[in-house]
Amino acid sequence: MPAGDVARIDHLLAEARAAIQPRAAAGDLVRLLAAGALVVDTRPSEQRRRDGELPGALVIDRNVLEWRLDPTSEFRIAEVTDARRVVVVVCNEGYSSSLAAATLRTIGLRNATDLDGGYQAWLAWSTEC
């Protein structure tokens, strides 16, 4: 790639992040959970075993996320019946979760966002507290 060019995925990621503002910070998760937000951990089982579970999060595999969270889907989970519910998607470092949250907004979950920096940001924050 010539110097100065940006990969298409980087453009897509920037667009996704612009669409899901504000993104949640690690220190926001406890407050968001207490306010009724649904925090969804999409990390693969290997990462969860290696790094630990995210307290209060519901685990949903990334490959079925949209079907489980779409309030109009016959495959939705019981926790998502209102398209206005705040949903915070968490991946390992905050990349795939940004793309996923933007897609959730596209299908109608207008308060979907992600965790800036992902689980690793939360882990660093939690060890500082």
N, CA, C and O atoms as a DFTB+ gen file, in Angstrom:
516 C
 N C O
     1  1       0.853      -1.171       0.000
     2  2       0.000       0.000       0.000
     3  2       0.899       1.234       0.000
     4  3       1.828       1.307       0.805
     5  1       0.652       2.199      -0.874
     6  2       1.469       3.410      -0.916
     7  2       1.385       4.186       0.397
     8  3       0.357       4.164       1.073
     9  1       2.457       4.863       0.747
    10  2       2.498       5.650       1.978
    11  2       1.349       6.655       1.982
    12  3       1.050       7.258       0.950
    13  1       0.720       6.835       3.106
    14  2      -0.368       7.787       3.231
    15  2      -1.743       7.194       2.958
    16  3      -2.756       7.770       3.356
    17  1      -1.789       6.042       2.280
    18  2      -3.068       5.402       2.038
    19  2      -3.527       4.691       3.309
    20  3      -2.721       4.221       4.111
    21  1      -4.815       4.631       3.460
    22  2      -5.393       3.964       4.617
    23  2      -6.176       2.756       4.119
    24  3      -6.914       2.840       3.137
    25  1      -6.007       1.648       4.801
    26  2      -6.723       0.428       4.427
    27  2      -8.226       0.650       4.503
    28  3      -8.706       1.423       5.332
    29  1      -8.954      -0.019       3.651
    30  2     -10.413       0.116       3.622
    31  2     -11.039      -0.235       4.963
    32  3     -12.008       0.396       5.385
    33  1     -10.489      -1.241       5.630
    34  2     -11.052      -1.625       6.928
    35  2     -10.885      -0.500       7.939
    36  3     -11.736      -0.320       8.809
    37  1      -9.802       0.257       7.834
    38  2      -9.621       1.386       8.752
    39  2     -10.664       2.466       8.505
    40  3     -11.131       3.109       9.445
    41  1     -11.033       2.670       7.235
    42  2     -12.122       3.601       6.912
    43  2     -13.438       3.096       7.498
    44  3     -14.194       3.854       8.105
    45  1     -13.695       1.810       7.307
    46  2     -14.923       1.222       7.823
    47  2     -14.989       1.339       9.341
    48  3     -16.042       1.659       9.894
    49  1     -13.879       1.084      10.012
    50  2     -13.825       1.186      11.464
    51  2     -14.080       2.619      11.914
    52  3     -14.818       2.837      12.874
    53  1     -13.493       3.587      11.249
    54  2     -13.711       4.994      11.599
    55  2     -15.179       5.378      11.421
    56  3     -15.742       6.082      12.259
    57  1     -15.794       4.923      10.345
    58  2     -17.215       5.194      10.119
    59  2     -18.072       4.551      11.205
    60  3     -19.013       5.162      11.710
    61  1     -17.738       3.324      11.554
    62  2     -18.494       2.626      12.592
    63  2     -18.392       3.357      13.918
    64  3     -19.396       3.546      14.603
    65  1     -17.196       3.767      14.281
    66  2     -17.008       4.452      15.559
    67  2     -17.696       5.822      15.573
    68  3     -18.186       6.255      16.616
    69  1     -17.734       6.490      14.450
    70  2     -18.448       7.766      14.375
    71  2     -19.947       7.552      14.586
    72  3     -20.629       8.415      15.138
    73  1     -20.449       6.415      14.152
    74  2     -21.879       6.125      14.247
    75  2     -22.307       5.668      15.633
    76  3     -23.495       5.721      15.950
    77  1     -21.376       5.222      16.467
    78  2     -21.759       4.653      17.770
    79  2     -21.352       5.531      18.939
    80  3     -21.224       5.043      20.061
    81  1     -21.152       6.787      18.702
    82  2     -20.786       7.688      19.790
    83  2     -21.964       7.905      20.722
    84  3     -23.102       7.980      20.260
    85  1     -21.724       8.007      22.011
    86  2     -20.431       7.848      22.665
    87  2     -20.107       6.377      22.909
    88  3     -20.999       5.552      23.109
    89  1     -18.821       6.072      22.887
    90  2     -18.374       4.725      23.241
    91  2     -18.230       4.673      24.756
    92  3     -17.939       5.687      25.391
    93  1     -18.429       3.515      25.325
    94  2     -18.316       3.351      26.773
    95  2     -16.856       3.223      27.175
    96  3     -16.058       2.613      26.464
    97  1     -16.518       3.794      28.304
    98  2     -15.186       3.634      28.893
    99  2     -15.261       2.529      29.940
   100  3     -16.335       2.223      30.458
   101  1     -14.122       1.941      30.241
   102  2     -14.082       0.834      31.204
   103  2     -14.729       1.218      32.530
   104  3     -15.461       0.423      33.118
   105  1     -14.465       2.413      32.994
   106  2     -15.026       2.860      34.265
   107  2     -16.523       3.095      34.233
   108  3     -17.135       3.287      35.284
   109  1     -17.131       3.085      33.048
   110  2     -18.577       3.297      32.907
   111  2     -19.388       2.020      33.069
   112  3     -20.595       2.088      33.303
   113  1     -18.757       0.863      32.952
   114  2     -19.526      -0.381      32.877
   115  2     -20.387      -0.655      34.102
   116  3     -21.530      -1.091      33.961
   117  1     -19.869      -0.410      35.294
   118  2     -20.655      -0.679      36.504
   119  2     -21.904       0.194      36.513
   120  3     -22.997      -0.291      36.806
   121  1     -21.750       1.474      36.196
   122  2     -22.886       2.396      36.160
   123  2     -23.885       1.987      35.074
   124  3     -25.094       2.002      35.303
   125  1     -23.385       1.625      33.905
   126  2     -24.265       1.219      32.811
   127  2     -25.057      -0.035      33.159
   128  3     -26.257      -0.113      32.897
   129  1     -24.376      -1.016      33.751
   130  2     -25.071      -2.234      34.179
   131  2     -26.156      -1.914      35.204
   132  3     -27.266      -2.441      35.121
   133  1     -25.835      -1.049      36.171
   134  2     -26.802      -0.686      37.208
   135  2     -28.004       0.044      36.615
   136  3     -29.109      -0.029      37.154
   137  1     -27.786       0.744      35.508
   138  2     -28.868       1.478      34.845
   139  2     -29.666       0.598      33.887
   140  3     -30.601       1.074      33.243
   141  1     -29.307      -0.678      33.789
   142  2     -30.073      -1.597      32.962
   143  2     -29.485      -1.911      31.602
   144  3     -30.136      -2.564      30.786
   145  1     -28.269      -1.461      31.342
   146  2     -27.635      -1.773      30.060
   147  2     -27.347      -3.270      29.978
   148  3     -27.132      -3.942      30.986
   149  1     -27.351      -3.756      28.766
   150  2     -26.955      -5.133      28.498
   151  2     -25.522      -5.092      27.991
   152  3     -25.252      -4.506      26.943
   153  1     -24.606      -5.706      28.725
   154  2     -23.207      -5.787      28.304
   155  2     -23.004      -7.172      27.716
   156  3     -23.276      -8.181      28.366
   157  1     -22.522      -7.210      26.476
   158  2     -22.394      -8.460      25.745
   159  2     -20.931      -8.709      25.405
   160  3     -20.305      -7.919      24.698
   161  1     -20.401      -9.800      25.908
   162  2     -19.019     -10.196      25.660
   163  2     -18.988     -11.132      24.456
   164  3     -19.555     -12.224      24.496
   165  1     -18.325     -10.700      23.386
   166  2     -18.259     -11.511      22.168
   167  2     -16.910     -12.209      22.005
   168  3     -16.646     -12.808      20.962
   169  1     -16.060     -12.138      23.023
   170  2     -14.746     -12.783      22.905
   171  2     -14.880     -14.295      22.791
   172  3     -15.764     -14.892      23.405
   173  1     -14.004     -14.910      22.009
   174  2     -14.016     -16.378      21.915
   175  2     -13.711     -17.022      23.271
   176  3     -13.080     -16.416      24.137
   177  1     -14.167     -18.245      23.429
   178  2     -13.977     -18.947      24.702
   179  2     -12.506     -19.038      25.100
   180  3     -12.186     -18.995      26.288
   181  1     -11.607     -19.164      24.122
   182  2     -10.172     -19.249      24.450
   183  2      -9.695     -17.968      25.146
   184  3      -8.924     -18.030      26.104
   185  1     -10.150     -16.821      24.669
   186  2      -9.751     -15.557      25.295
   187  2     -10.372     -15.409      26.676
   188  3      -9.726     -14.905      27.595
   189  1     -11.618     -15.841      26.832
   190  2     -12.250     -15.754      28.149
   191  2     -11.567     -16.671      29.147
   192  3     -11.391     -16.306      30.309
   193  1     -11.176     -17.874      28.697
   194  2     -10.442     -18.787      29.593
   195  2      -9.090     -18.202      29.965
   196  3      -8.679     -18.274      31.124
   197  1      -8.399     -17.627      29.000
   198  2      -7.055     -17.081      29.231
   199  2      -7.086     -15.833      30.109
   200  3      -6.302     -15.715      31.050
   201  1      -7.991     -14.900      29.805
   202  2      -7.961     -13.588      30.453
   203  2      -9.001     -13.390      31.538
   204  3      -8.862     -12.494      32.371
   205  1     -10.040     -14.211      31.544
   206  2     -11.073     -14.088      32.561
   207  2     -12.400     -13.627      31.990
   208  3     -12.495     -13.159      30.855
   209  1     -13.413     -13.776      32.817
   210  2     -14.772     -13.380      32.451
   211  2     -14.991     -11.907      32.786
   212  3     -14.300     -11.344      33.636
   213  1     -15.940     -11.302      32.122
   214  2     -16.317      -9.918      32.384
   215  2     -17.559      -9.937      33.275
   216  3     -18.628     -10.357      32.832
   217  1     -17.431      -9.486      34.529
   218  2     -18.568      -9.546      35.458
   219  2     -19.794      -8.815      34.915
   220  3     -19.701      -7.682      34.443
   221  1     -20.935      -9.480      34.990
   222  2     -22.196      -8.890      34.574
   223  2     -22.498      -8.997      33.090
   224  3     -23.588      -8.630      32.650
   225  1     -21.548      -9.494      32.318
   226  2     -21.741      -9.571      30.862
   227  2     -22.413     -10.876      30.466
   228  3     -22.226     -11.920      31.090
   229  1     -23.185     -10.775      29.425
   230  2     -23.792     -11.937      28.791
   231  2     -22.887     -12.337      27.638
   232  3     -22.503     -11.485      26.836
   233  1     -22.544     -13.598      27.540
   234  2     -21.671     -14.070      26.466
   235  2     -22.519     -14.487      25.270
   236  3     -23.408     -15.330      25.384
   237  1     -22.226     -13.876      24.114
   238  2     -22.880     -14.251      22.864
   239  2     -21.799     -14.316      21.795
   240  3     -21.046     -13.361      21.605
   241  1     -21.725     -15.431      21.106
   242  2     -20.745     -15.573      20.035
   243  2     -20.970     -14.508      18.971
   244  3     -22.109     -14.184      18.636
   245  1     -19.891     -13.973      18.451
   246  2     -19.980     -12.906      17.455
   247  2     -20.766     -13.342      16.211
   248  3     -21.477     -12.536      15.612
   249  1     -20.641     -14.590      15.833
   250  2     -21.281     -15.028      14.592
   251  2     -22.804     -15.097      14.676
   252  3     -23.456     -15.249      13.644
   253  1     -23.392     -14.993      15.867
   254  2     -24.851     -14.993      16.002
   255  2     -25.373     -13.738      16.696
   256  3     -26.557     -13.655      17.022
   257  1     -24.510     -12.778      16.919
   258  2     -24.862     -11.594      17.710
   259  2     -26.113     -10.882      17.198
   260  3     -27.036     -10.630      17.972
   261  1     -26.156     -10.556      15.915
   262  2     -27.283      -9.800      15.371
   263  2     -28.594     -10.563      15.517
   264  3     -29.618      -9.953      15.825
   265  1     -28.596     -11.860      15.308
   266  2     -29.808     -12.657      15.451
   267  2     -30.290     -12.690      16.892
   268  3     -31.494     -12.662      17.146
   269  1     -29.355     -12.748      17.838
   270  2     -29.729     -12.818      19.255
   271  2     -30.194     -11.471      19.805
   272  3     -30.985     -11.431      20.747
   273  1     -29.711     -10.366      19.227
   274  2     -30.046      -9.056      19.776
   275  2     -31.098      -8.283      18.985
   276  3     -31.558      -7.240      19.447
   277  1     -31.482      -8.754      17.833
   278  2     -32.513      -8.085      17.051
   279  2     -33.866      -8.353      17.703
   280  3     -34.319      -9.497      17.730
   281  1     -34.522      -7.310      18.230
   282  2     -35.819      -7.526      18.892
   283  2     -36.887      -8.109      17.967
   284  3     -37.897      -8.620      18.451
   285  1     -36.688      -8.044      16.658
   286  2     -37.664      -8.590      15.720
   287  2     -37.319     -10.006      15.256
   288  3     -38.072     -10.606      14.488
   289  1     -36.207     -10.534      15.708
   290  2     -35.762     -11.857      15.275
   291  2     -36.414     -12.961      16.096
   292  3     -36.566     -12.840      17.312
   293  1     -36.790     -14.023      15.426
   294  2     -37.329     -15.169      16.165
   295  2     -36.258     -15.842      17.021
   296  3     -36.584     -16.649      17.891
   297  1     -34.998     -15.524      16.788
   298  2     -33.886     -16.130      17.520
   299  2     -33.336     -15.224      18.624
   300  3     -32.295     -15.521      19.209
   301  1     -34.031     -14.127      18.907
   302  2     -33.549     -13.161      19.901
   303  2     -33.542     -13.775      21.299
   304  3     -34.258     -14.732      21.594
   305  1     -32.707     -13.186      22.136
   306  2     -32.675     -13.588      23.540
   307  2     -33.753     -12.815      24.291
   308  3     -34.192     -11.756      23.842
   309  1     -34.166     -13.331      25.408
   310  2     -35.248     -12.719      26.186
   311  2     -34.883     -11.334      26.709
   312  3     -35.768     -10.510      26.939
   313  1     -33.603     -11.068      26.897
   314  2     -33.156      -9.790      27.461
   315  2     -33.331      -8.617      26.510
   316  3     -33.208      -7.466      26.930
   317  1     -33.614      -8.877      25.241
   318  2     -33.725      -7.784      24.268
   319  2     -35.112      -7.795      23.645
   320  3     -35.384      -8.515      22.684
   321  1     -35.980      -6.972      24.225
   322  2     -37.317      -6.803      23.666
   323  2     -37.570      -5.354      23.295
   324  3     -38.568      -5.039      22.648
   325  1     -36.668      -4.470      23.703
   326  2     -36.826      -3.044      23.478
   327  2     -35.625      -2.520      22.689
   328  3     -34.488      -2.607      23.154
   329  1     -35.873      -1.987      21.522
   330  2     -34.798      -1.470      20.668
   331  2     -34.108      -0.266      21.284
   332  3     -33.053       0.150      20.805
   333  1     -34.683       0.304      22.338
   334  2     -34.058       1.463      22.996
   335  2     -33.072       1.075      24.096
   336  3     -32.362       1.936      24.617
   337  1     -33.017      -0.187      24.451
   338  2     -32.119      -0.621      25.529
   339  2     -30.673      -0.346      25.146
   340  3     -30.270      -0.553      24.002
   341  1     -29.904       0.120      26.113
   342  2     -28.473       0.329      25.889
   343  2     -27.799      -1.034      25.838
   344  3     -27.957      -1.856      26.741
   345  1     -27.049      -1.259      24.776
   346  2     -26.287      -2.492      24.598
   347  2     -24.833      -2.098      24.405
   348  3     -24.512      -1.290      23.533
   349  1     -23.951      -2.674      25.223
   350  2     -22.519      -2.414      25.118
   351  2     -21.843      -3.707      24.680
   352  3     -21.838      -4.694      25.416
   353  1     -21.279      -3.697      23.486
   354  2     -20.602      -4.871      22.947
   355  2     -19.130      -4.802      23.354
   356  3     -18.495      -3.751      23.265
   357  1     -18.605      -5.934      23.799
   358  2     -17.214      -6.000      24.255
   359  2     -16.500      -7.107      23.497
   360  3     -16.970      -8.244      23.449
   361  1     -15.361      -6.767      22.905
   362  2     -14.469      -7.770      22.330
   363  2     -13.152      -7.669      23.090
   364  3     -13.123      -7.092      24.177
   365  1     -12.094      -8.195      22.567
   366  2     -10.836      -8.185      23.302
   367  2     -10.184      -6.807      23.375
   368  3      -9.727      -6.391      24.440
   369  1     -10.140      -6.086      22.226
   370  2      -9.444      -4.800      22.216
   371  2     -10.273      -3.644      21.657
   372  3      -9.763      -2.530      21.534
   373  1     -11.529      -3.884      21.320
   374  2     -12.394      -2.801      20.890
   375  2     -12.431      -2.533      19.400
   376  3     -12.799      -1.435      18.983
   377  1     -12.061      -3.504      18.594
   378  2     -12.134      -3.337      17.140
   379  2     -13.383      -3.993      16.583
   380  3     -14.243      -3.317      16.018
   381  1     -13.489      -5.306      16.738
   382  2     -14.667      -5.989      16.187
   383  2     -15.937      -5.544      16.899
   384  3     -17.019      -5.583      16.313
   385  1     -15.821      -5.123      18.154
   386  2     -17.013      -4.651      18.868
   387  2     -17.539      -3.350      18.278
   388  3     -18.747      -3.115      18.288
   389  1     -16.658      -2.504      17.766
   390  2     -17.117      -1.270      17.114
   391  2     -17.922      -1.601      15.863
   392  3     -18.990      -1.034      15.633
   393  1     -17.405      -2.518      15.064
   394  2     -18.130      -2.926      13.857
   395  2     -19.463      -3.579      14.214
   396  3     -20.475      -3.333      13.558
   397  1     -19.461      -4.408      15.252
   398  2     -20.687      -5.085      15.669
   399  2     -21.717      -4.087      16.185
   400  3     -22.896      -4.193      15.846
   401  1     -21.298      -3.126      16.992
   402  2     -22.237      -2.137      17.534
   403  2     -22.841      -1.290      16.419
   404  3     -24.026      -0.959      16.463
   405  1     -22.040      -0.939      15.430
   406  2     -22.572      -0.179      14.290
   407  2     -23.614      -0.994      13.540
   408  3     -24.634      -0.453      13.111
   409  1     -23.369      -2.286      13.378
   410  2     -24.342      -3.148      12.721
   411  2     -25.620      -3.244      13.548
   412  3     -26.718      -3.236      12.990
   413  1     -25.492      -3.333      14.868
   414  2     -26.677      -3.381      15.725
   415  2     -27.504      -2.106      15.576
   416  3     -28.734      -2.157      15.575
   417  1     -26.839      -0.978      15.451
   418  2     -27.581       0.271      15.218
   419  2     -28.294       0.219      13.875
   420  3     -29.420       0.701      13.752
   421  1     -27.654      -0.357      12.877
   422  2     -28.267      -0.469      11.552
   423  2     -29.550      -1.293      11.601
   424  3     -30.492      -1.013      10.860
   425  1     -29.597      -2.309      12.468
   426  2     -30.806      -3.127      12.551
   427  2     -31.801      -2.597      13.585
   428  3     -32.790      -3.260      13.897
   429  1     -31.535      -1.403      14.115
   430  2     -32.534      -0.751      14.956
   431  2     -32.221      -0.560      16.416
   432  3     -32.984       0.108      17.113
   433  1     -31.131      -1.117      16.916
   434  2     -30.774      -0.903      18.324
   435  2     -30.019       0.417      18.430
   436  3     -28.788       0.446      18.419
   437  1     -30.771       1.500      18.532
   438  2     -30.189       2.836      18.407
   439  2     -29.267       3.241      19.544
   440  3     -28.553       4.237      19.427
   441  1     -29.266       2.499      20.633
   442  2     -28.370       2.801      21.754
   443  2     -27.246       1.782      21.898
   444  3     -26.650       1.648      22.967
   445  1     -26.963       1.069      20.819
   446  2     -25.841       0.123      20.856
   447  2     -24.529       0.901      20.767
   448  3     -24.414       1.880      20.029
   449  1     -23.570       0.451      21.520
   450  2     -22.226       1.031      21.503
   451  2     -21.250      -0.080      21.838
   452  3     -21.625      -1.250      21.905
   453  1     -19.995       0.293      22.047
   454  2     -19.016      -0.717      22.447
   455  2     -18.110      -0.161      23.517
   456  3     -18.147       1.026      23.840
   457  1     -17.294      -1.047      24.061
   458  2     -16.344      -0.669      25.098
   459  2     -15.043      -0.243      24.451
   460  3     -14.361      -1.050      23.820
   461  1     -14.702       1.015      24.605
   462  2     -13.478       1.570      24.041
   463  2     -12.279       0.827      24.640
   464  3     -12.061       0.867      25.851
   465  1     -11.512       0.156      23.796
   466  2     -10.357      -0.605      24.256
   467  2     -10.669      -2.037      24.630
   468  3      -9.765      -2.822      24.915
   469  1     -11.956      -2.382      24.629
   470  2     -12.366      -3.748      24.873
   471  2     -12.054      -4.275      26.266
   472  3     -11.807      -3.522      27.208
   473  1     -12.077      -5.590      26.354
   474  2     -11.836      -6.257      27.637
   475  2     -10.478      -5.880      28.208
   476  3     -10.336      -5.739      29.423
   477  1      -9.486      -5.717      27.353
   478  2      -8.145      -5.388      27.846
   479  2      -8.140      -4.036      28.560
   480  3      -7.434      -3.870      29.555
   481  1      -8.917      -3.070      28.067
   482  2      -9.029      -1.770      28.741
   483  2      -9.728      -1.937      30.091
   484  3      -9.326      -1.334      31.086
   485  1     -10.785      -2.768      30.115
   486  2     -11.482      -3.009      31.373
   487  2     -10.554      -3.700      32.371
   488  3     -10.535      -3.351      33.552
   489  1      -9.786      -4.679      31.898
   490  2      -8.870      -5.404      32.776
   491  2      -7.830      -4.456      33.376
   492  3      -7.561      -4.512      34.576
   493  1      -7.252      -3.593      32.557
   494  2      -6.280      -2.611      33.056
   495  2      -6.931      -1.675      34.061
   496  3      -6.346      -1.382      35.103
   497  1      -8.141      -1.201      33.760
   498  2      -8.849      -0.303      34.671
   499  2      -9.164      -1.005      35.990
   500  3      -8.987      -0.422      37.060
   501  1      -9.630      -2.252      35.922
   502  2     -10.033      -2.973      37.131
   503  2      -8.856      -3.293      38.035
   504  3      -9.029      -3.377      39.251
   505  1      -7.677      -3.472      37.488
   506  2      -6.508      -3.747      38.316
   507  2      -5.968      -2.470      38.954
   508  3      -5.252      -2.535      39.953
   509  1      -6.302      -1.315      38.390
   510  2      -5.881      -0.034      38.979
   511  2      -6.770       0.369      40.149
   512  3      -6.338       1.110      41.032
   513  1      -8.024      -0.123      40.160
   514  2      -8.986       0.283      41.200
   515  2      -8.752      -0.417      42.516
   516  3      -9.479      -0.178      43.480
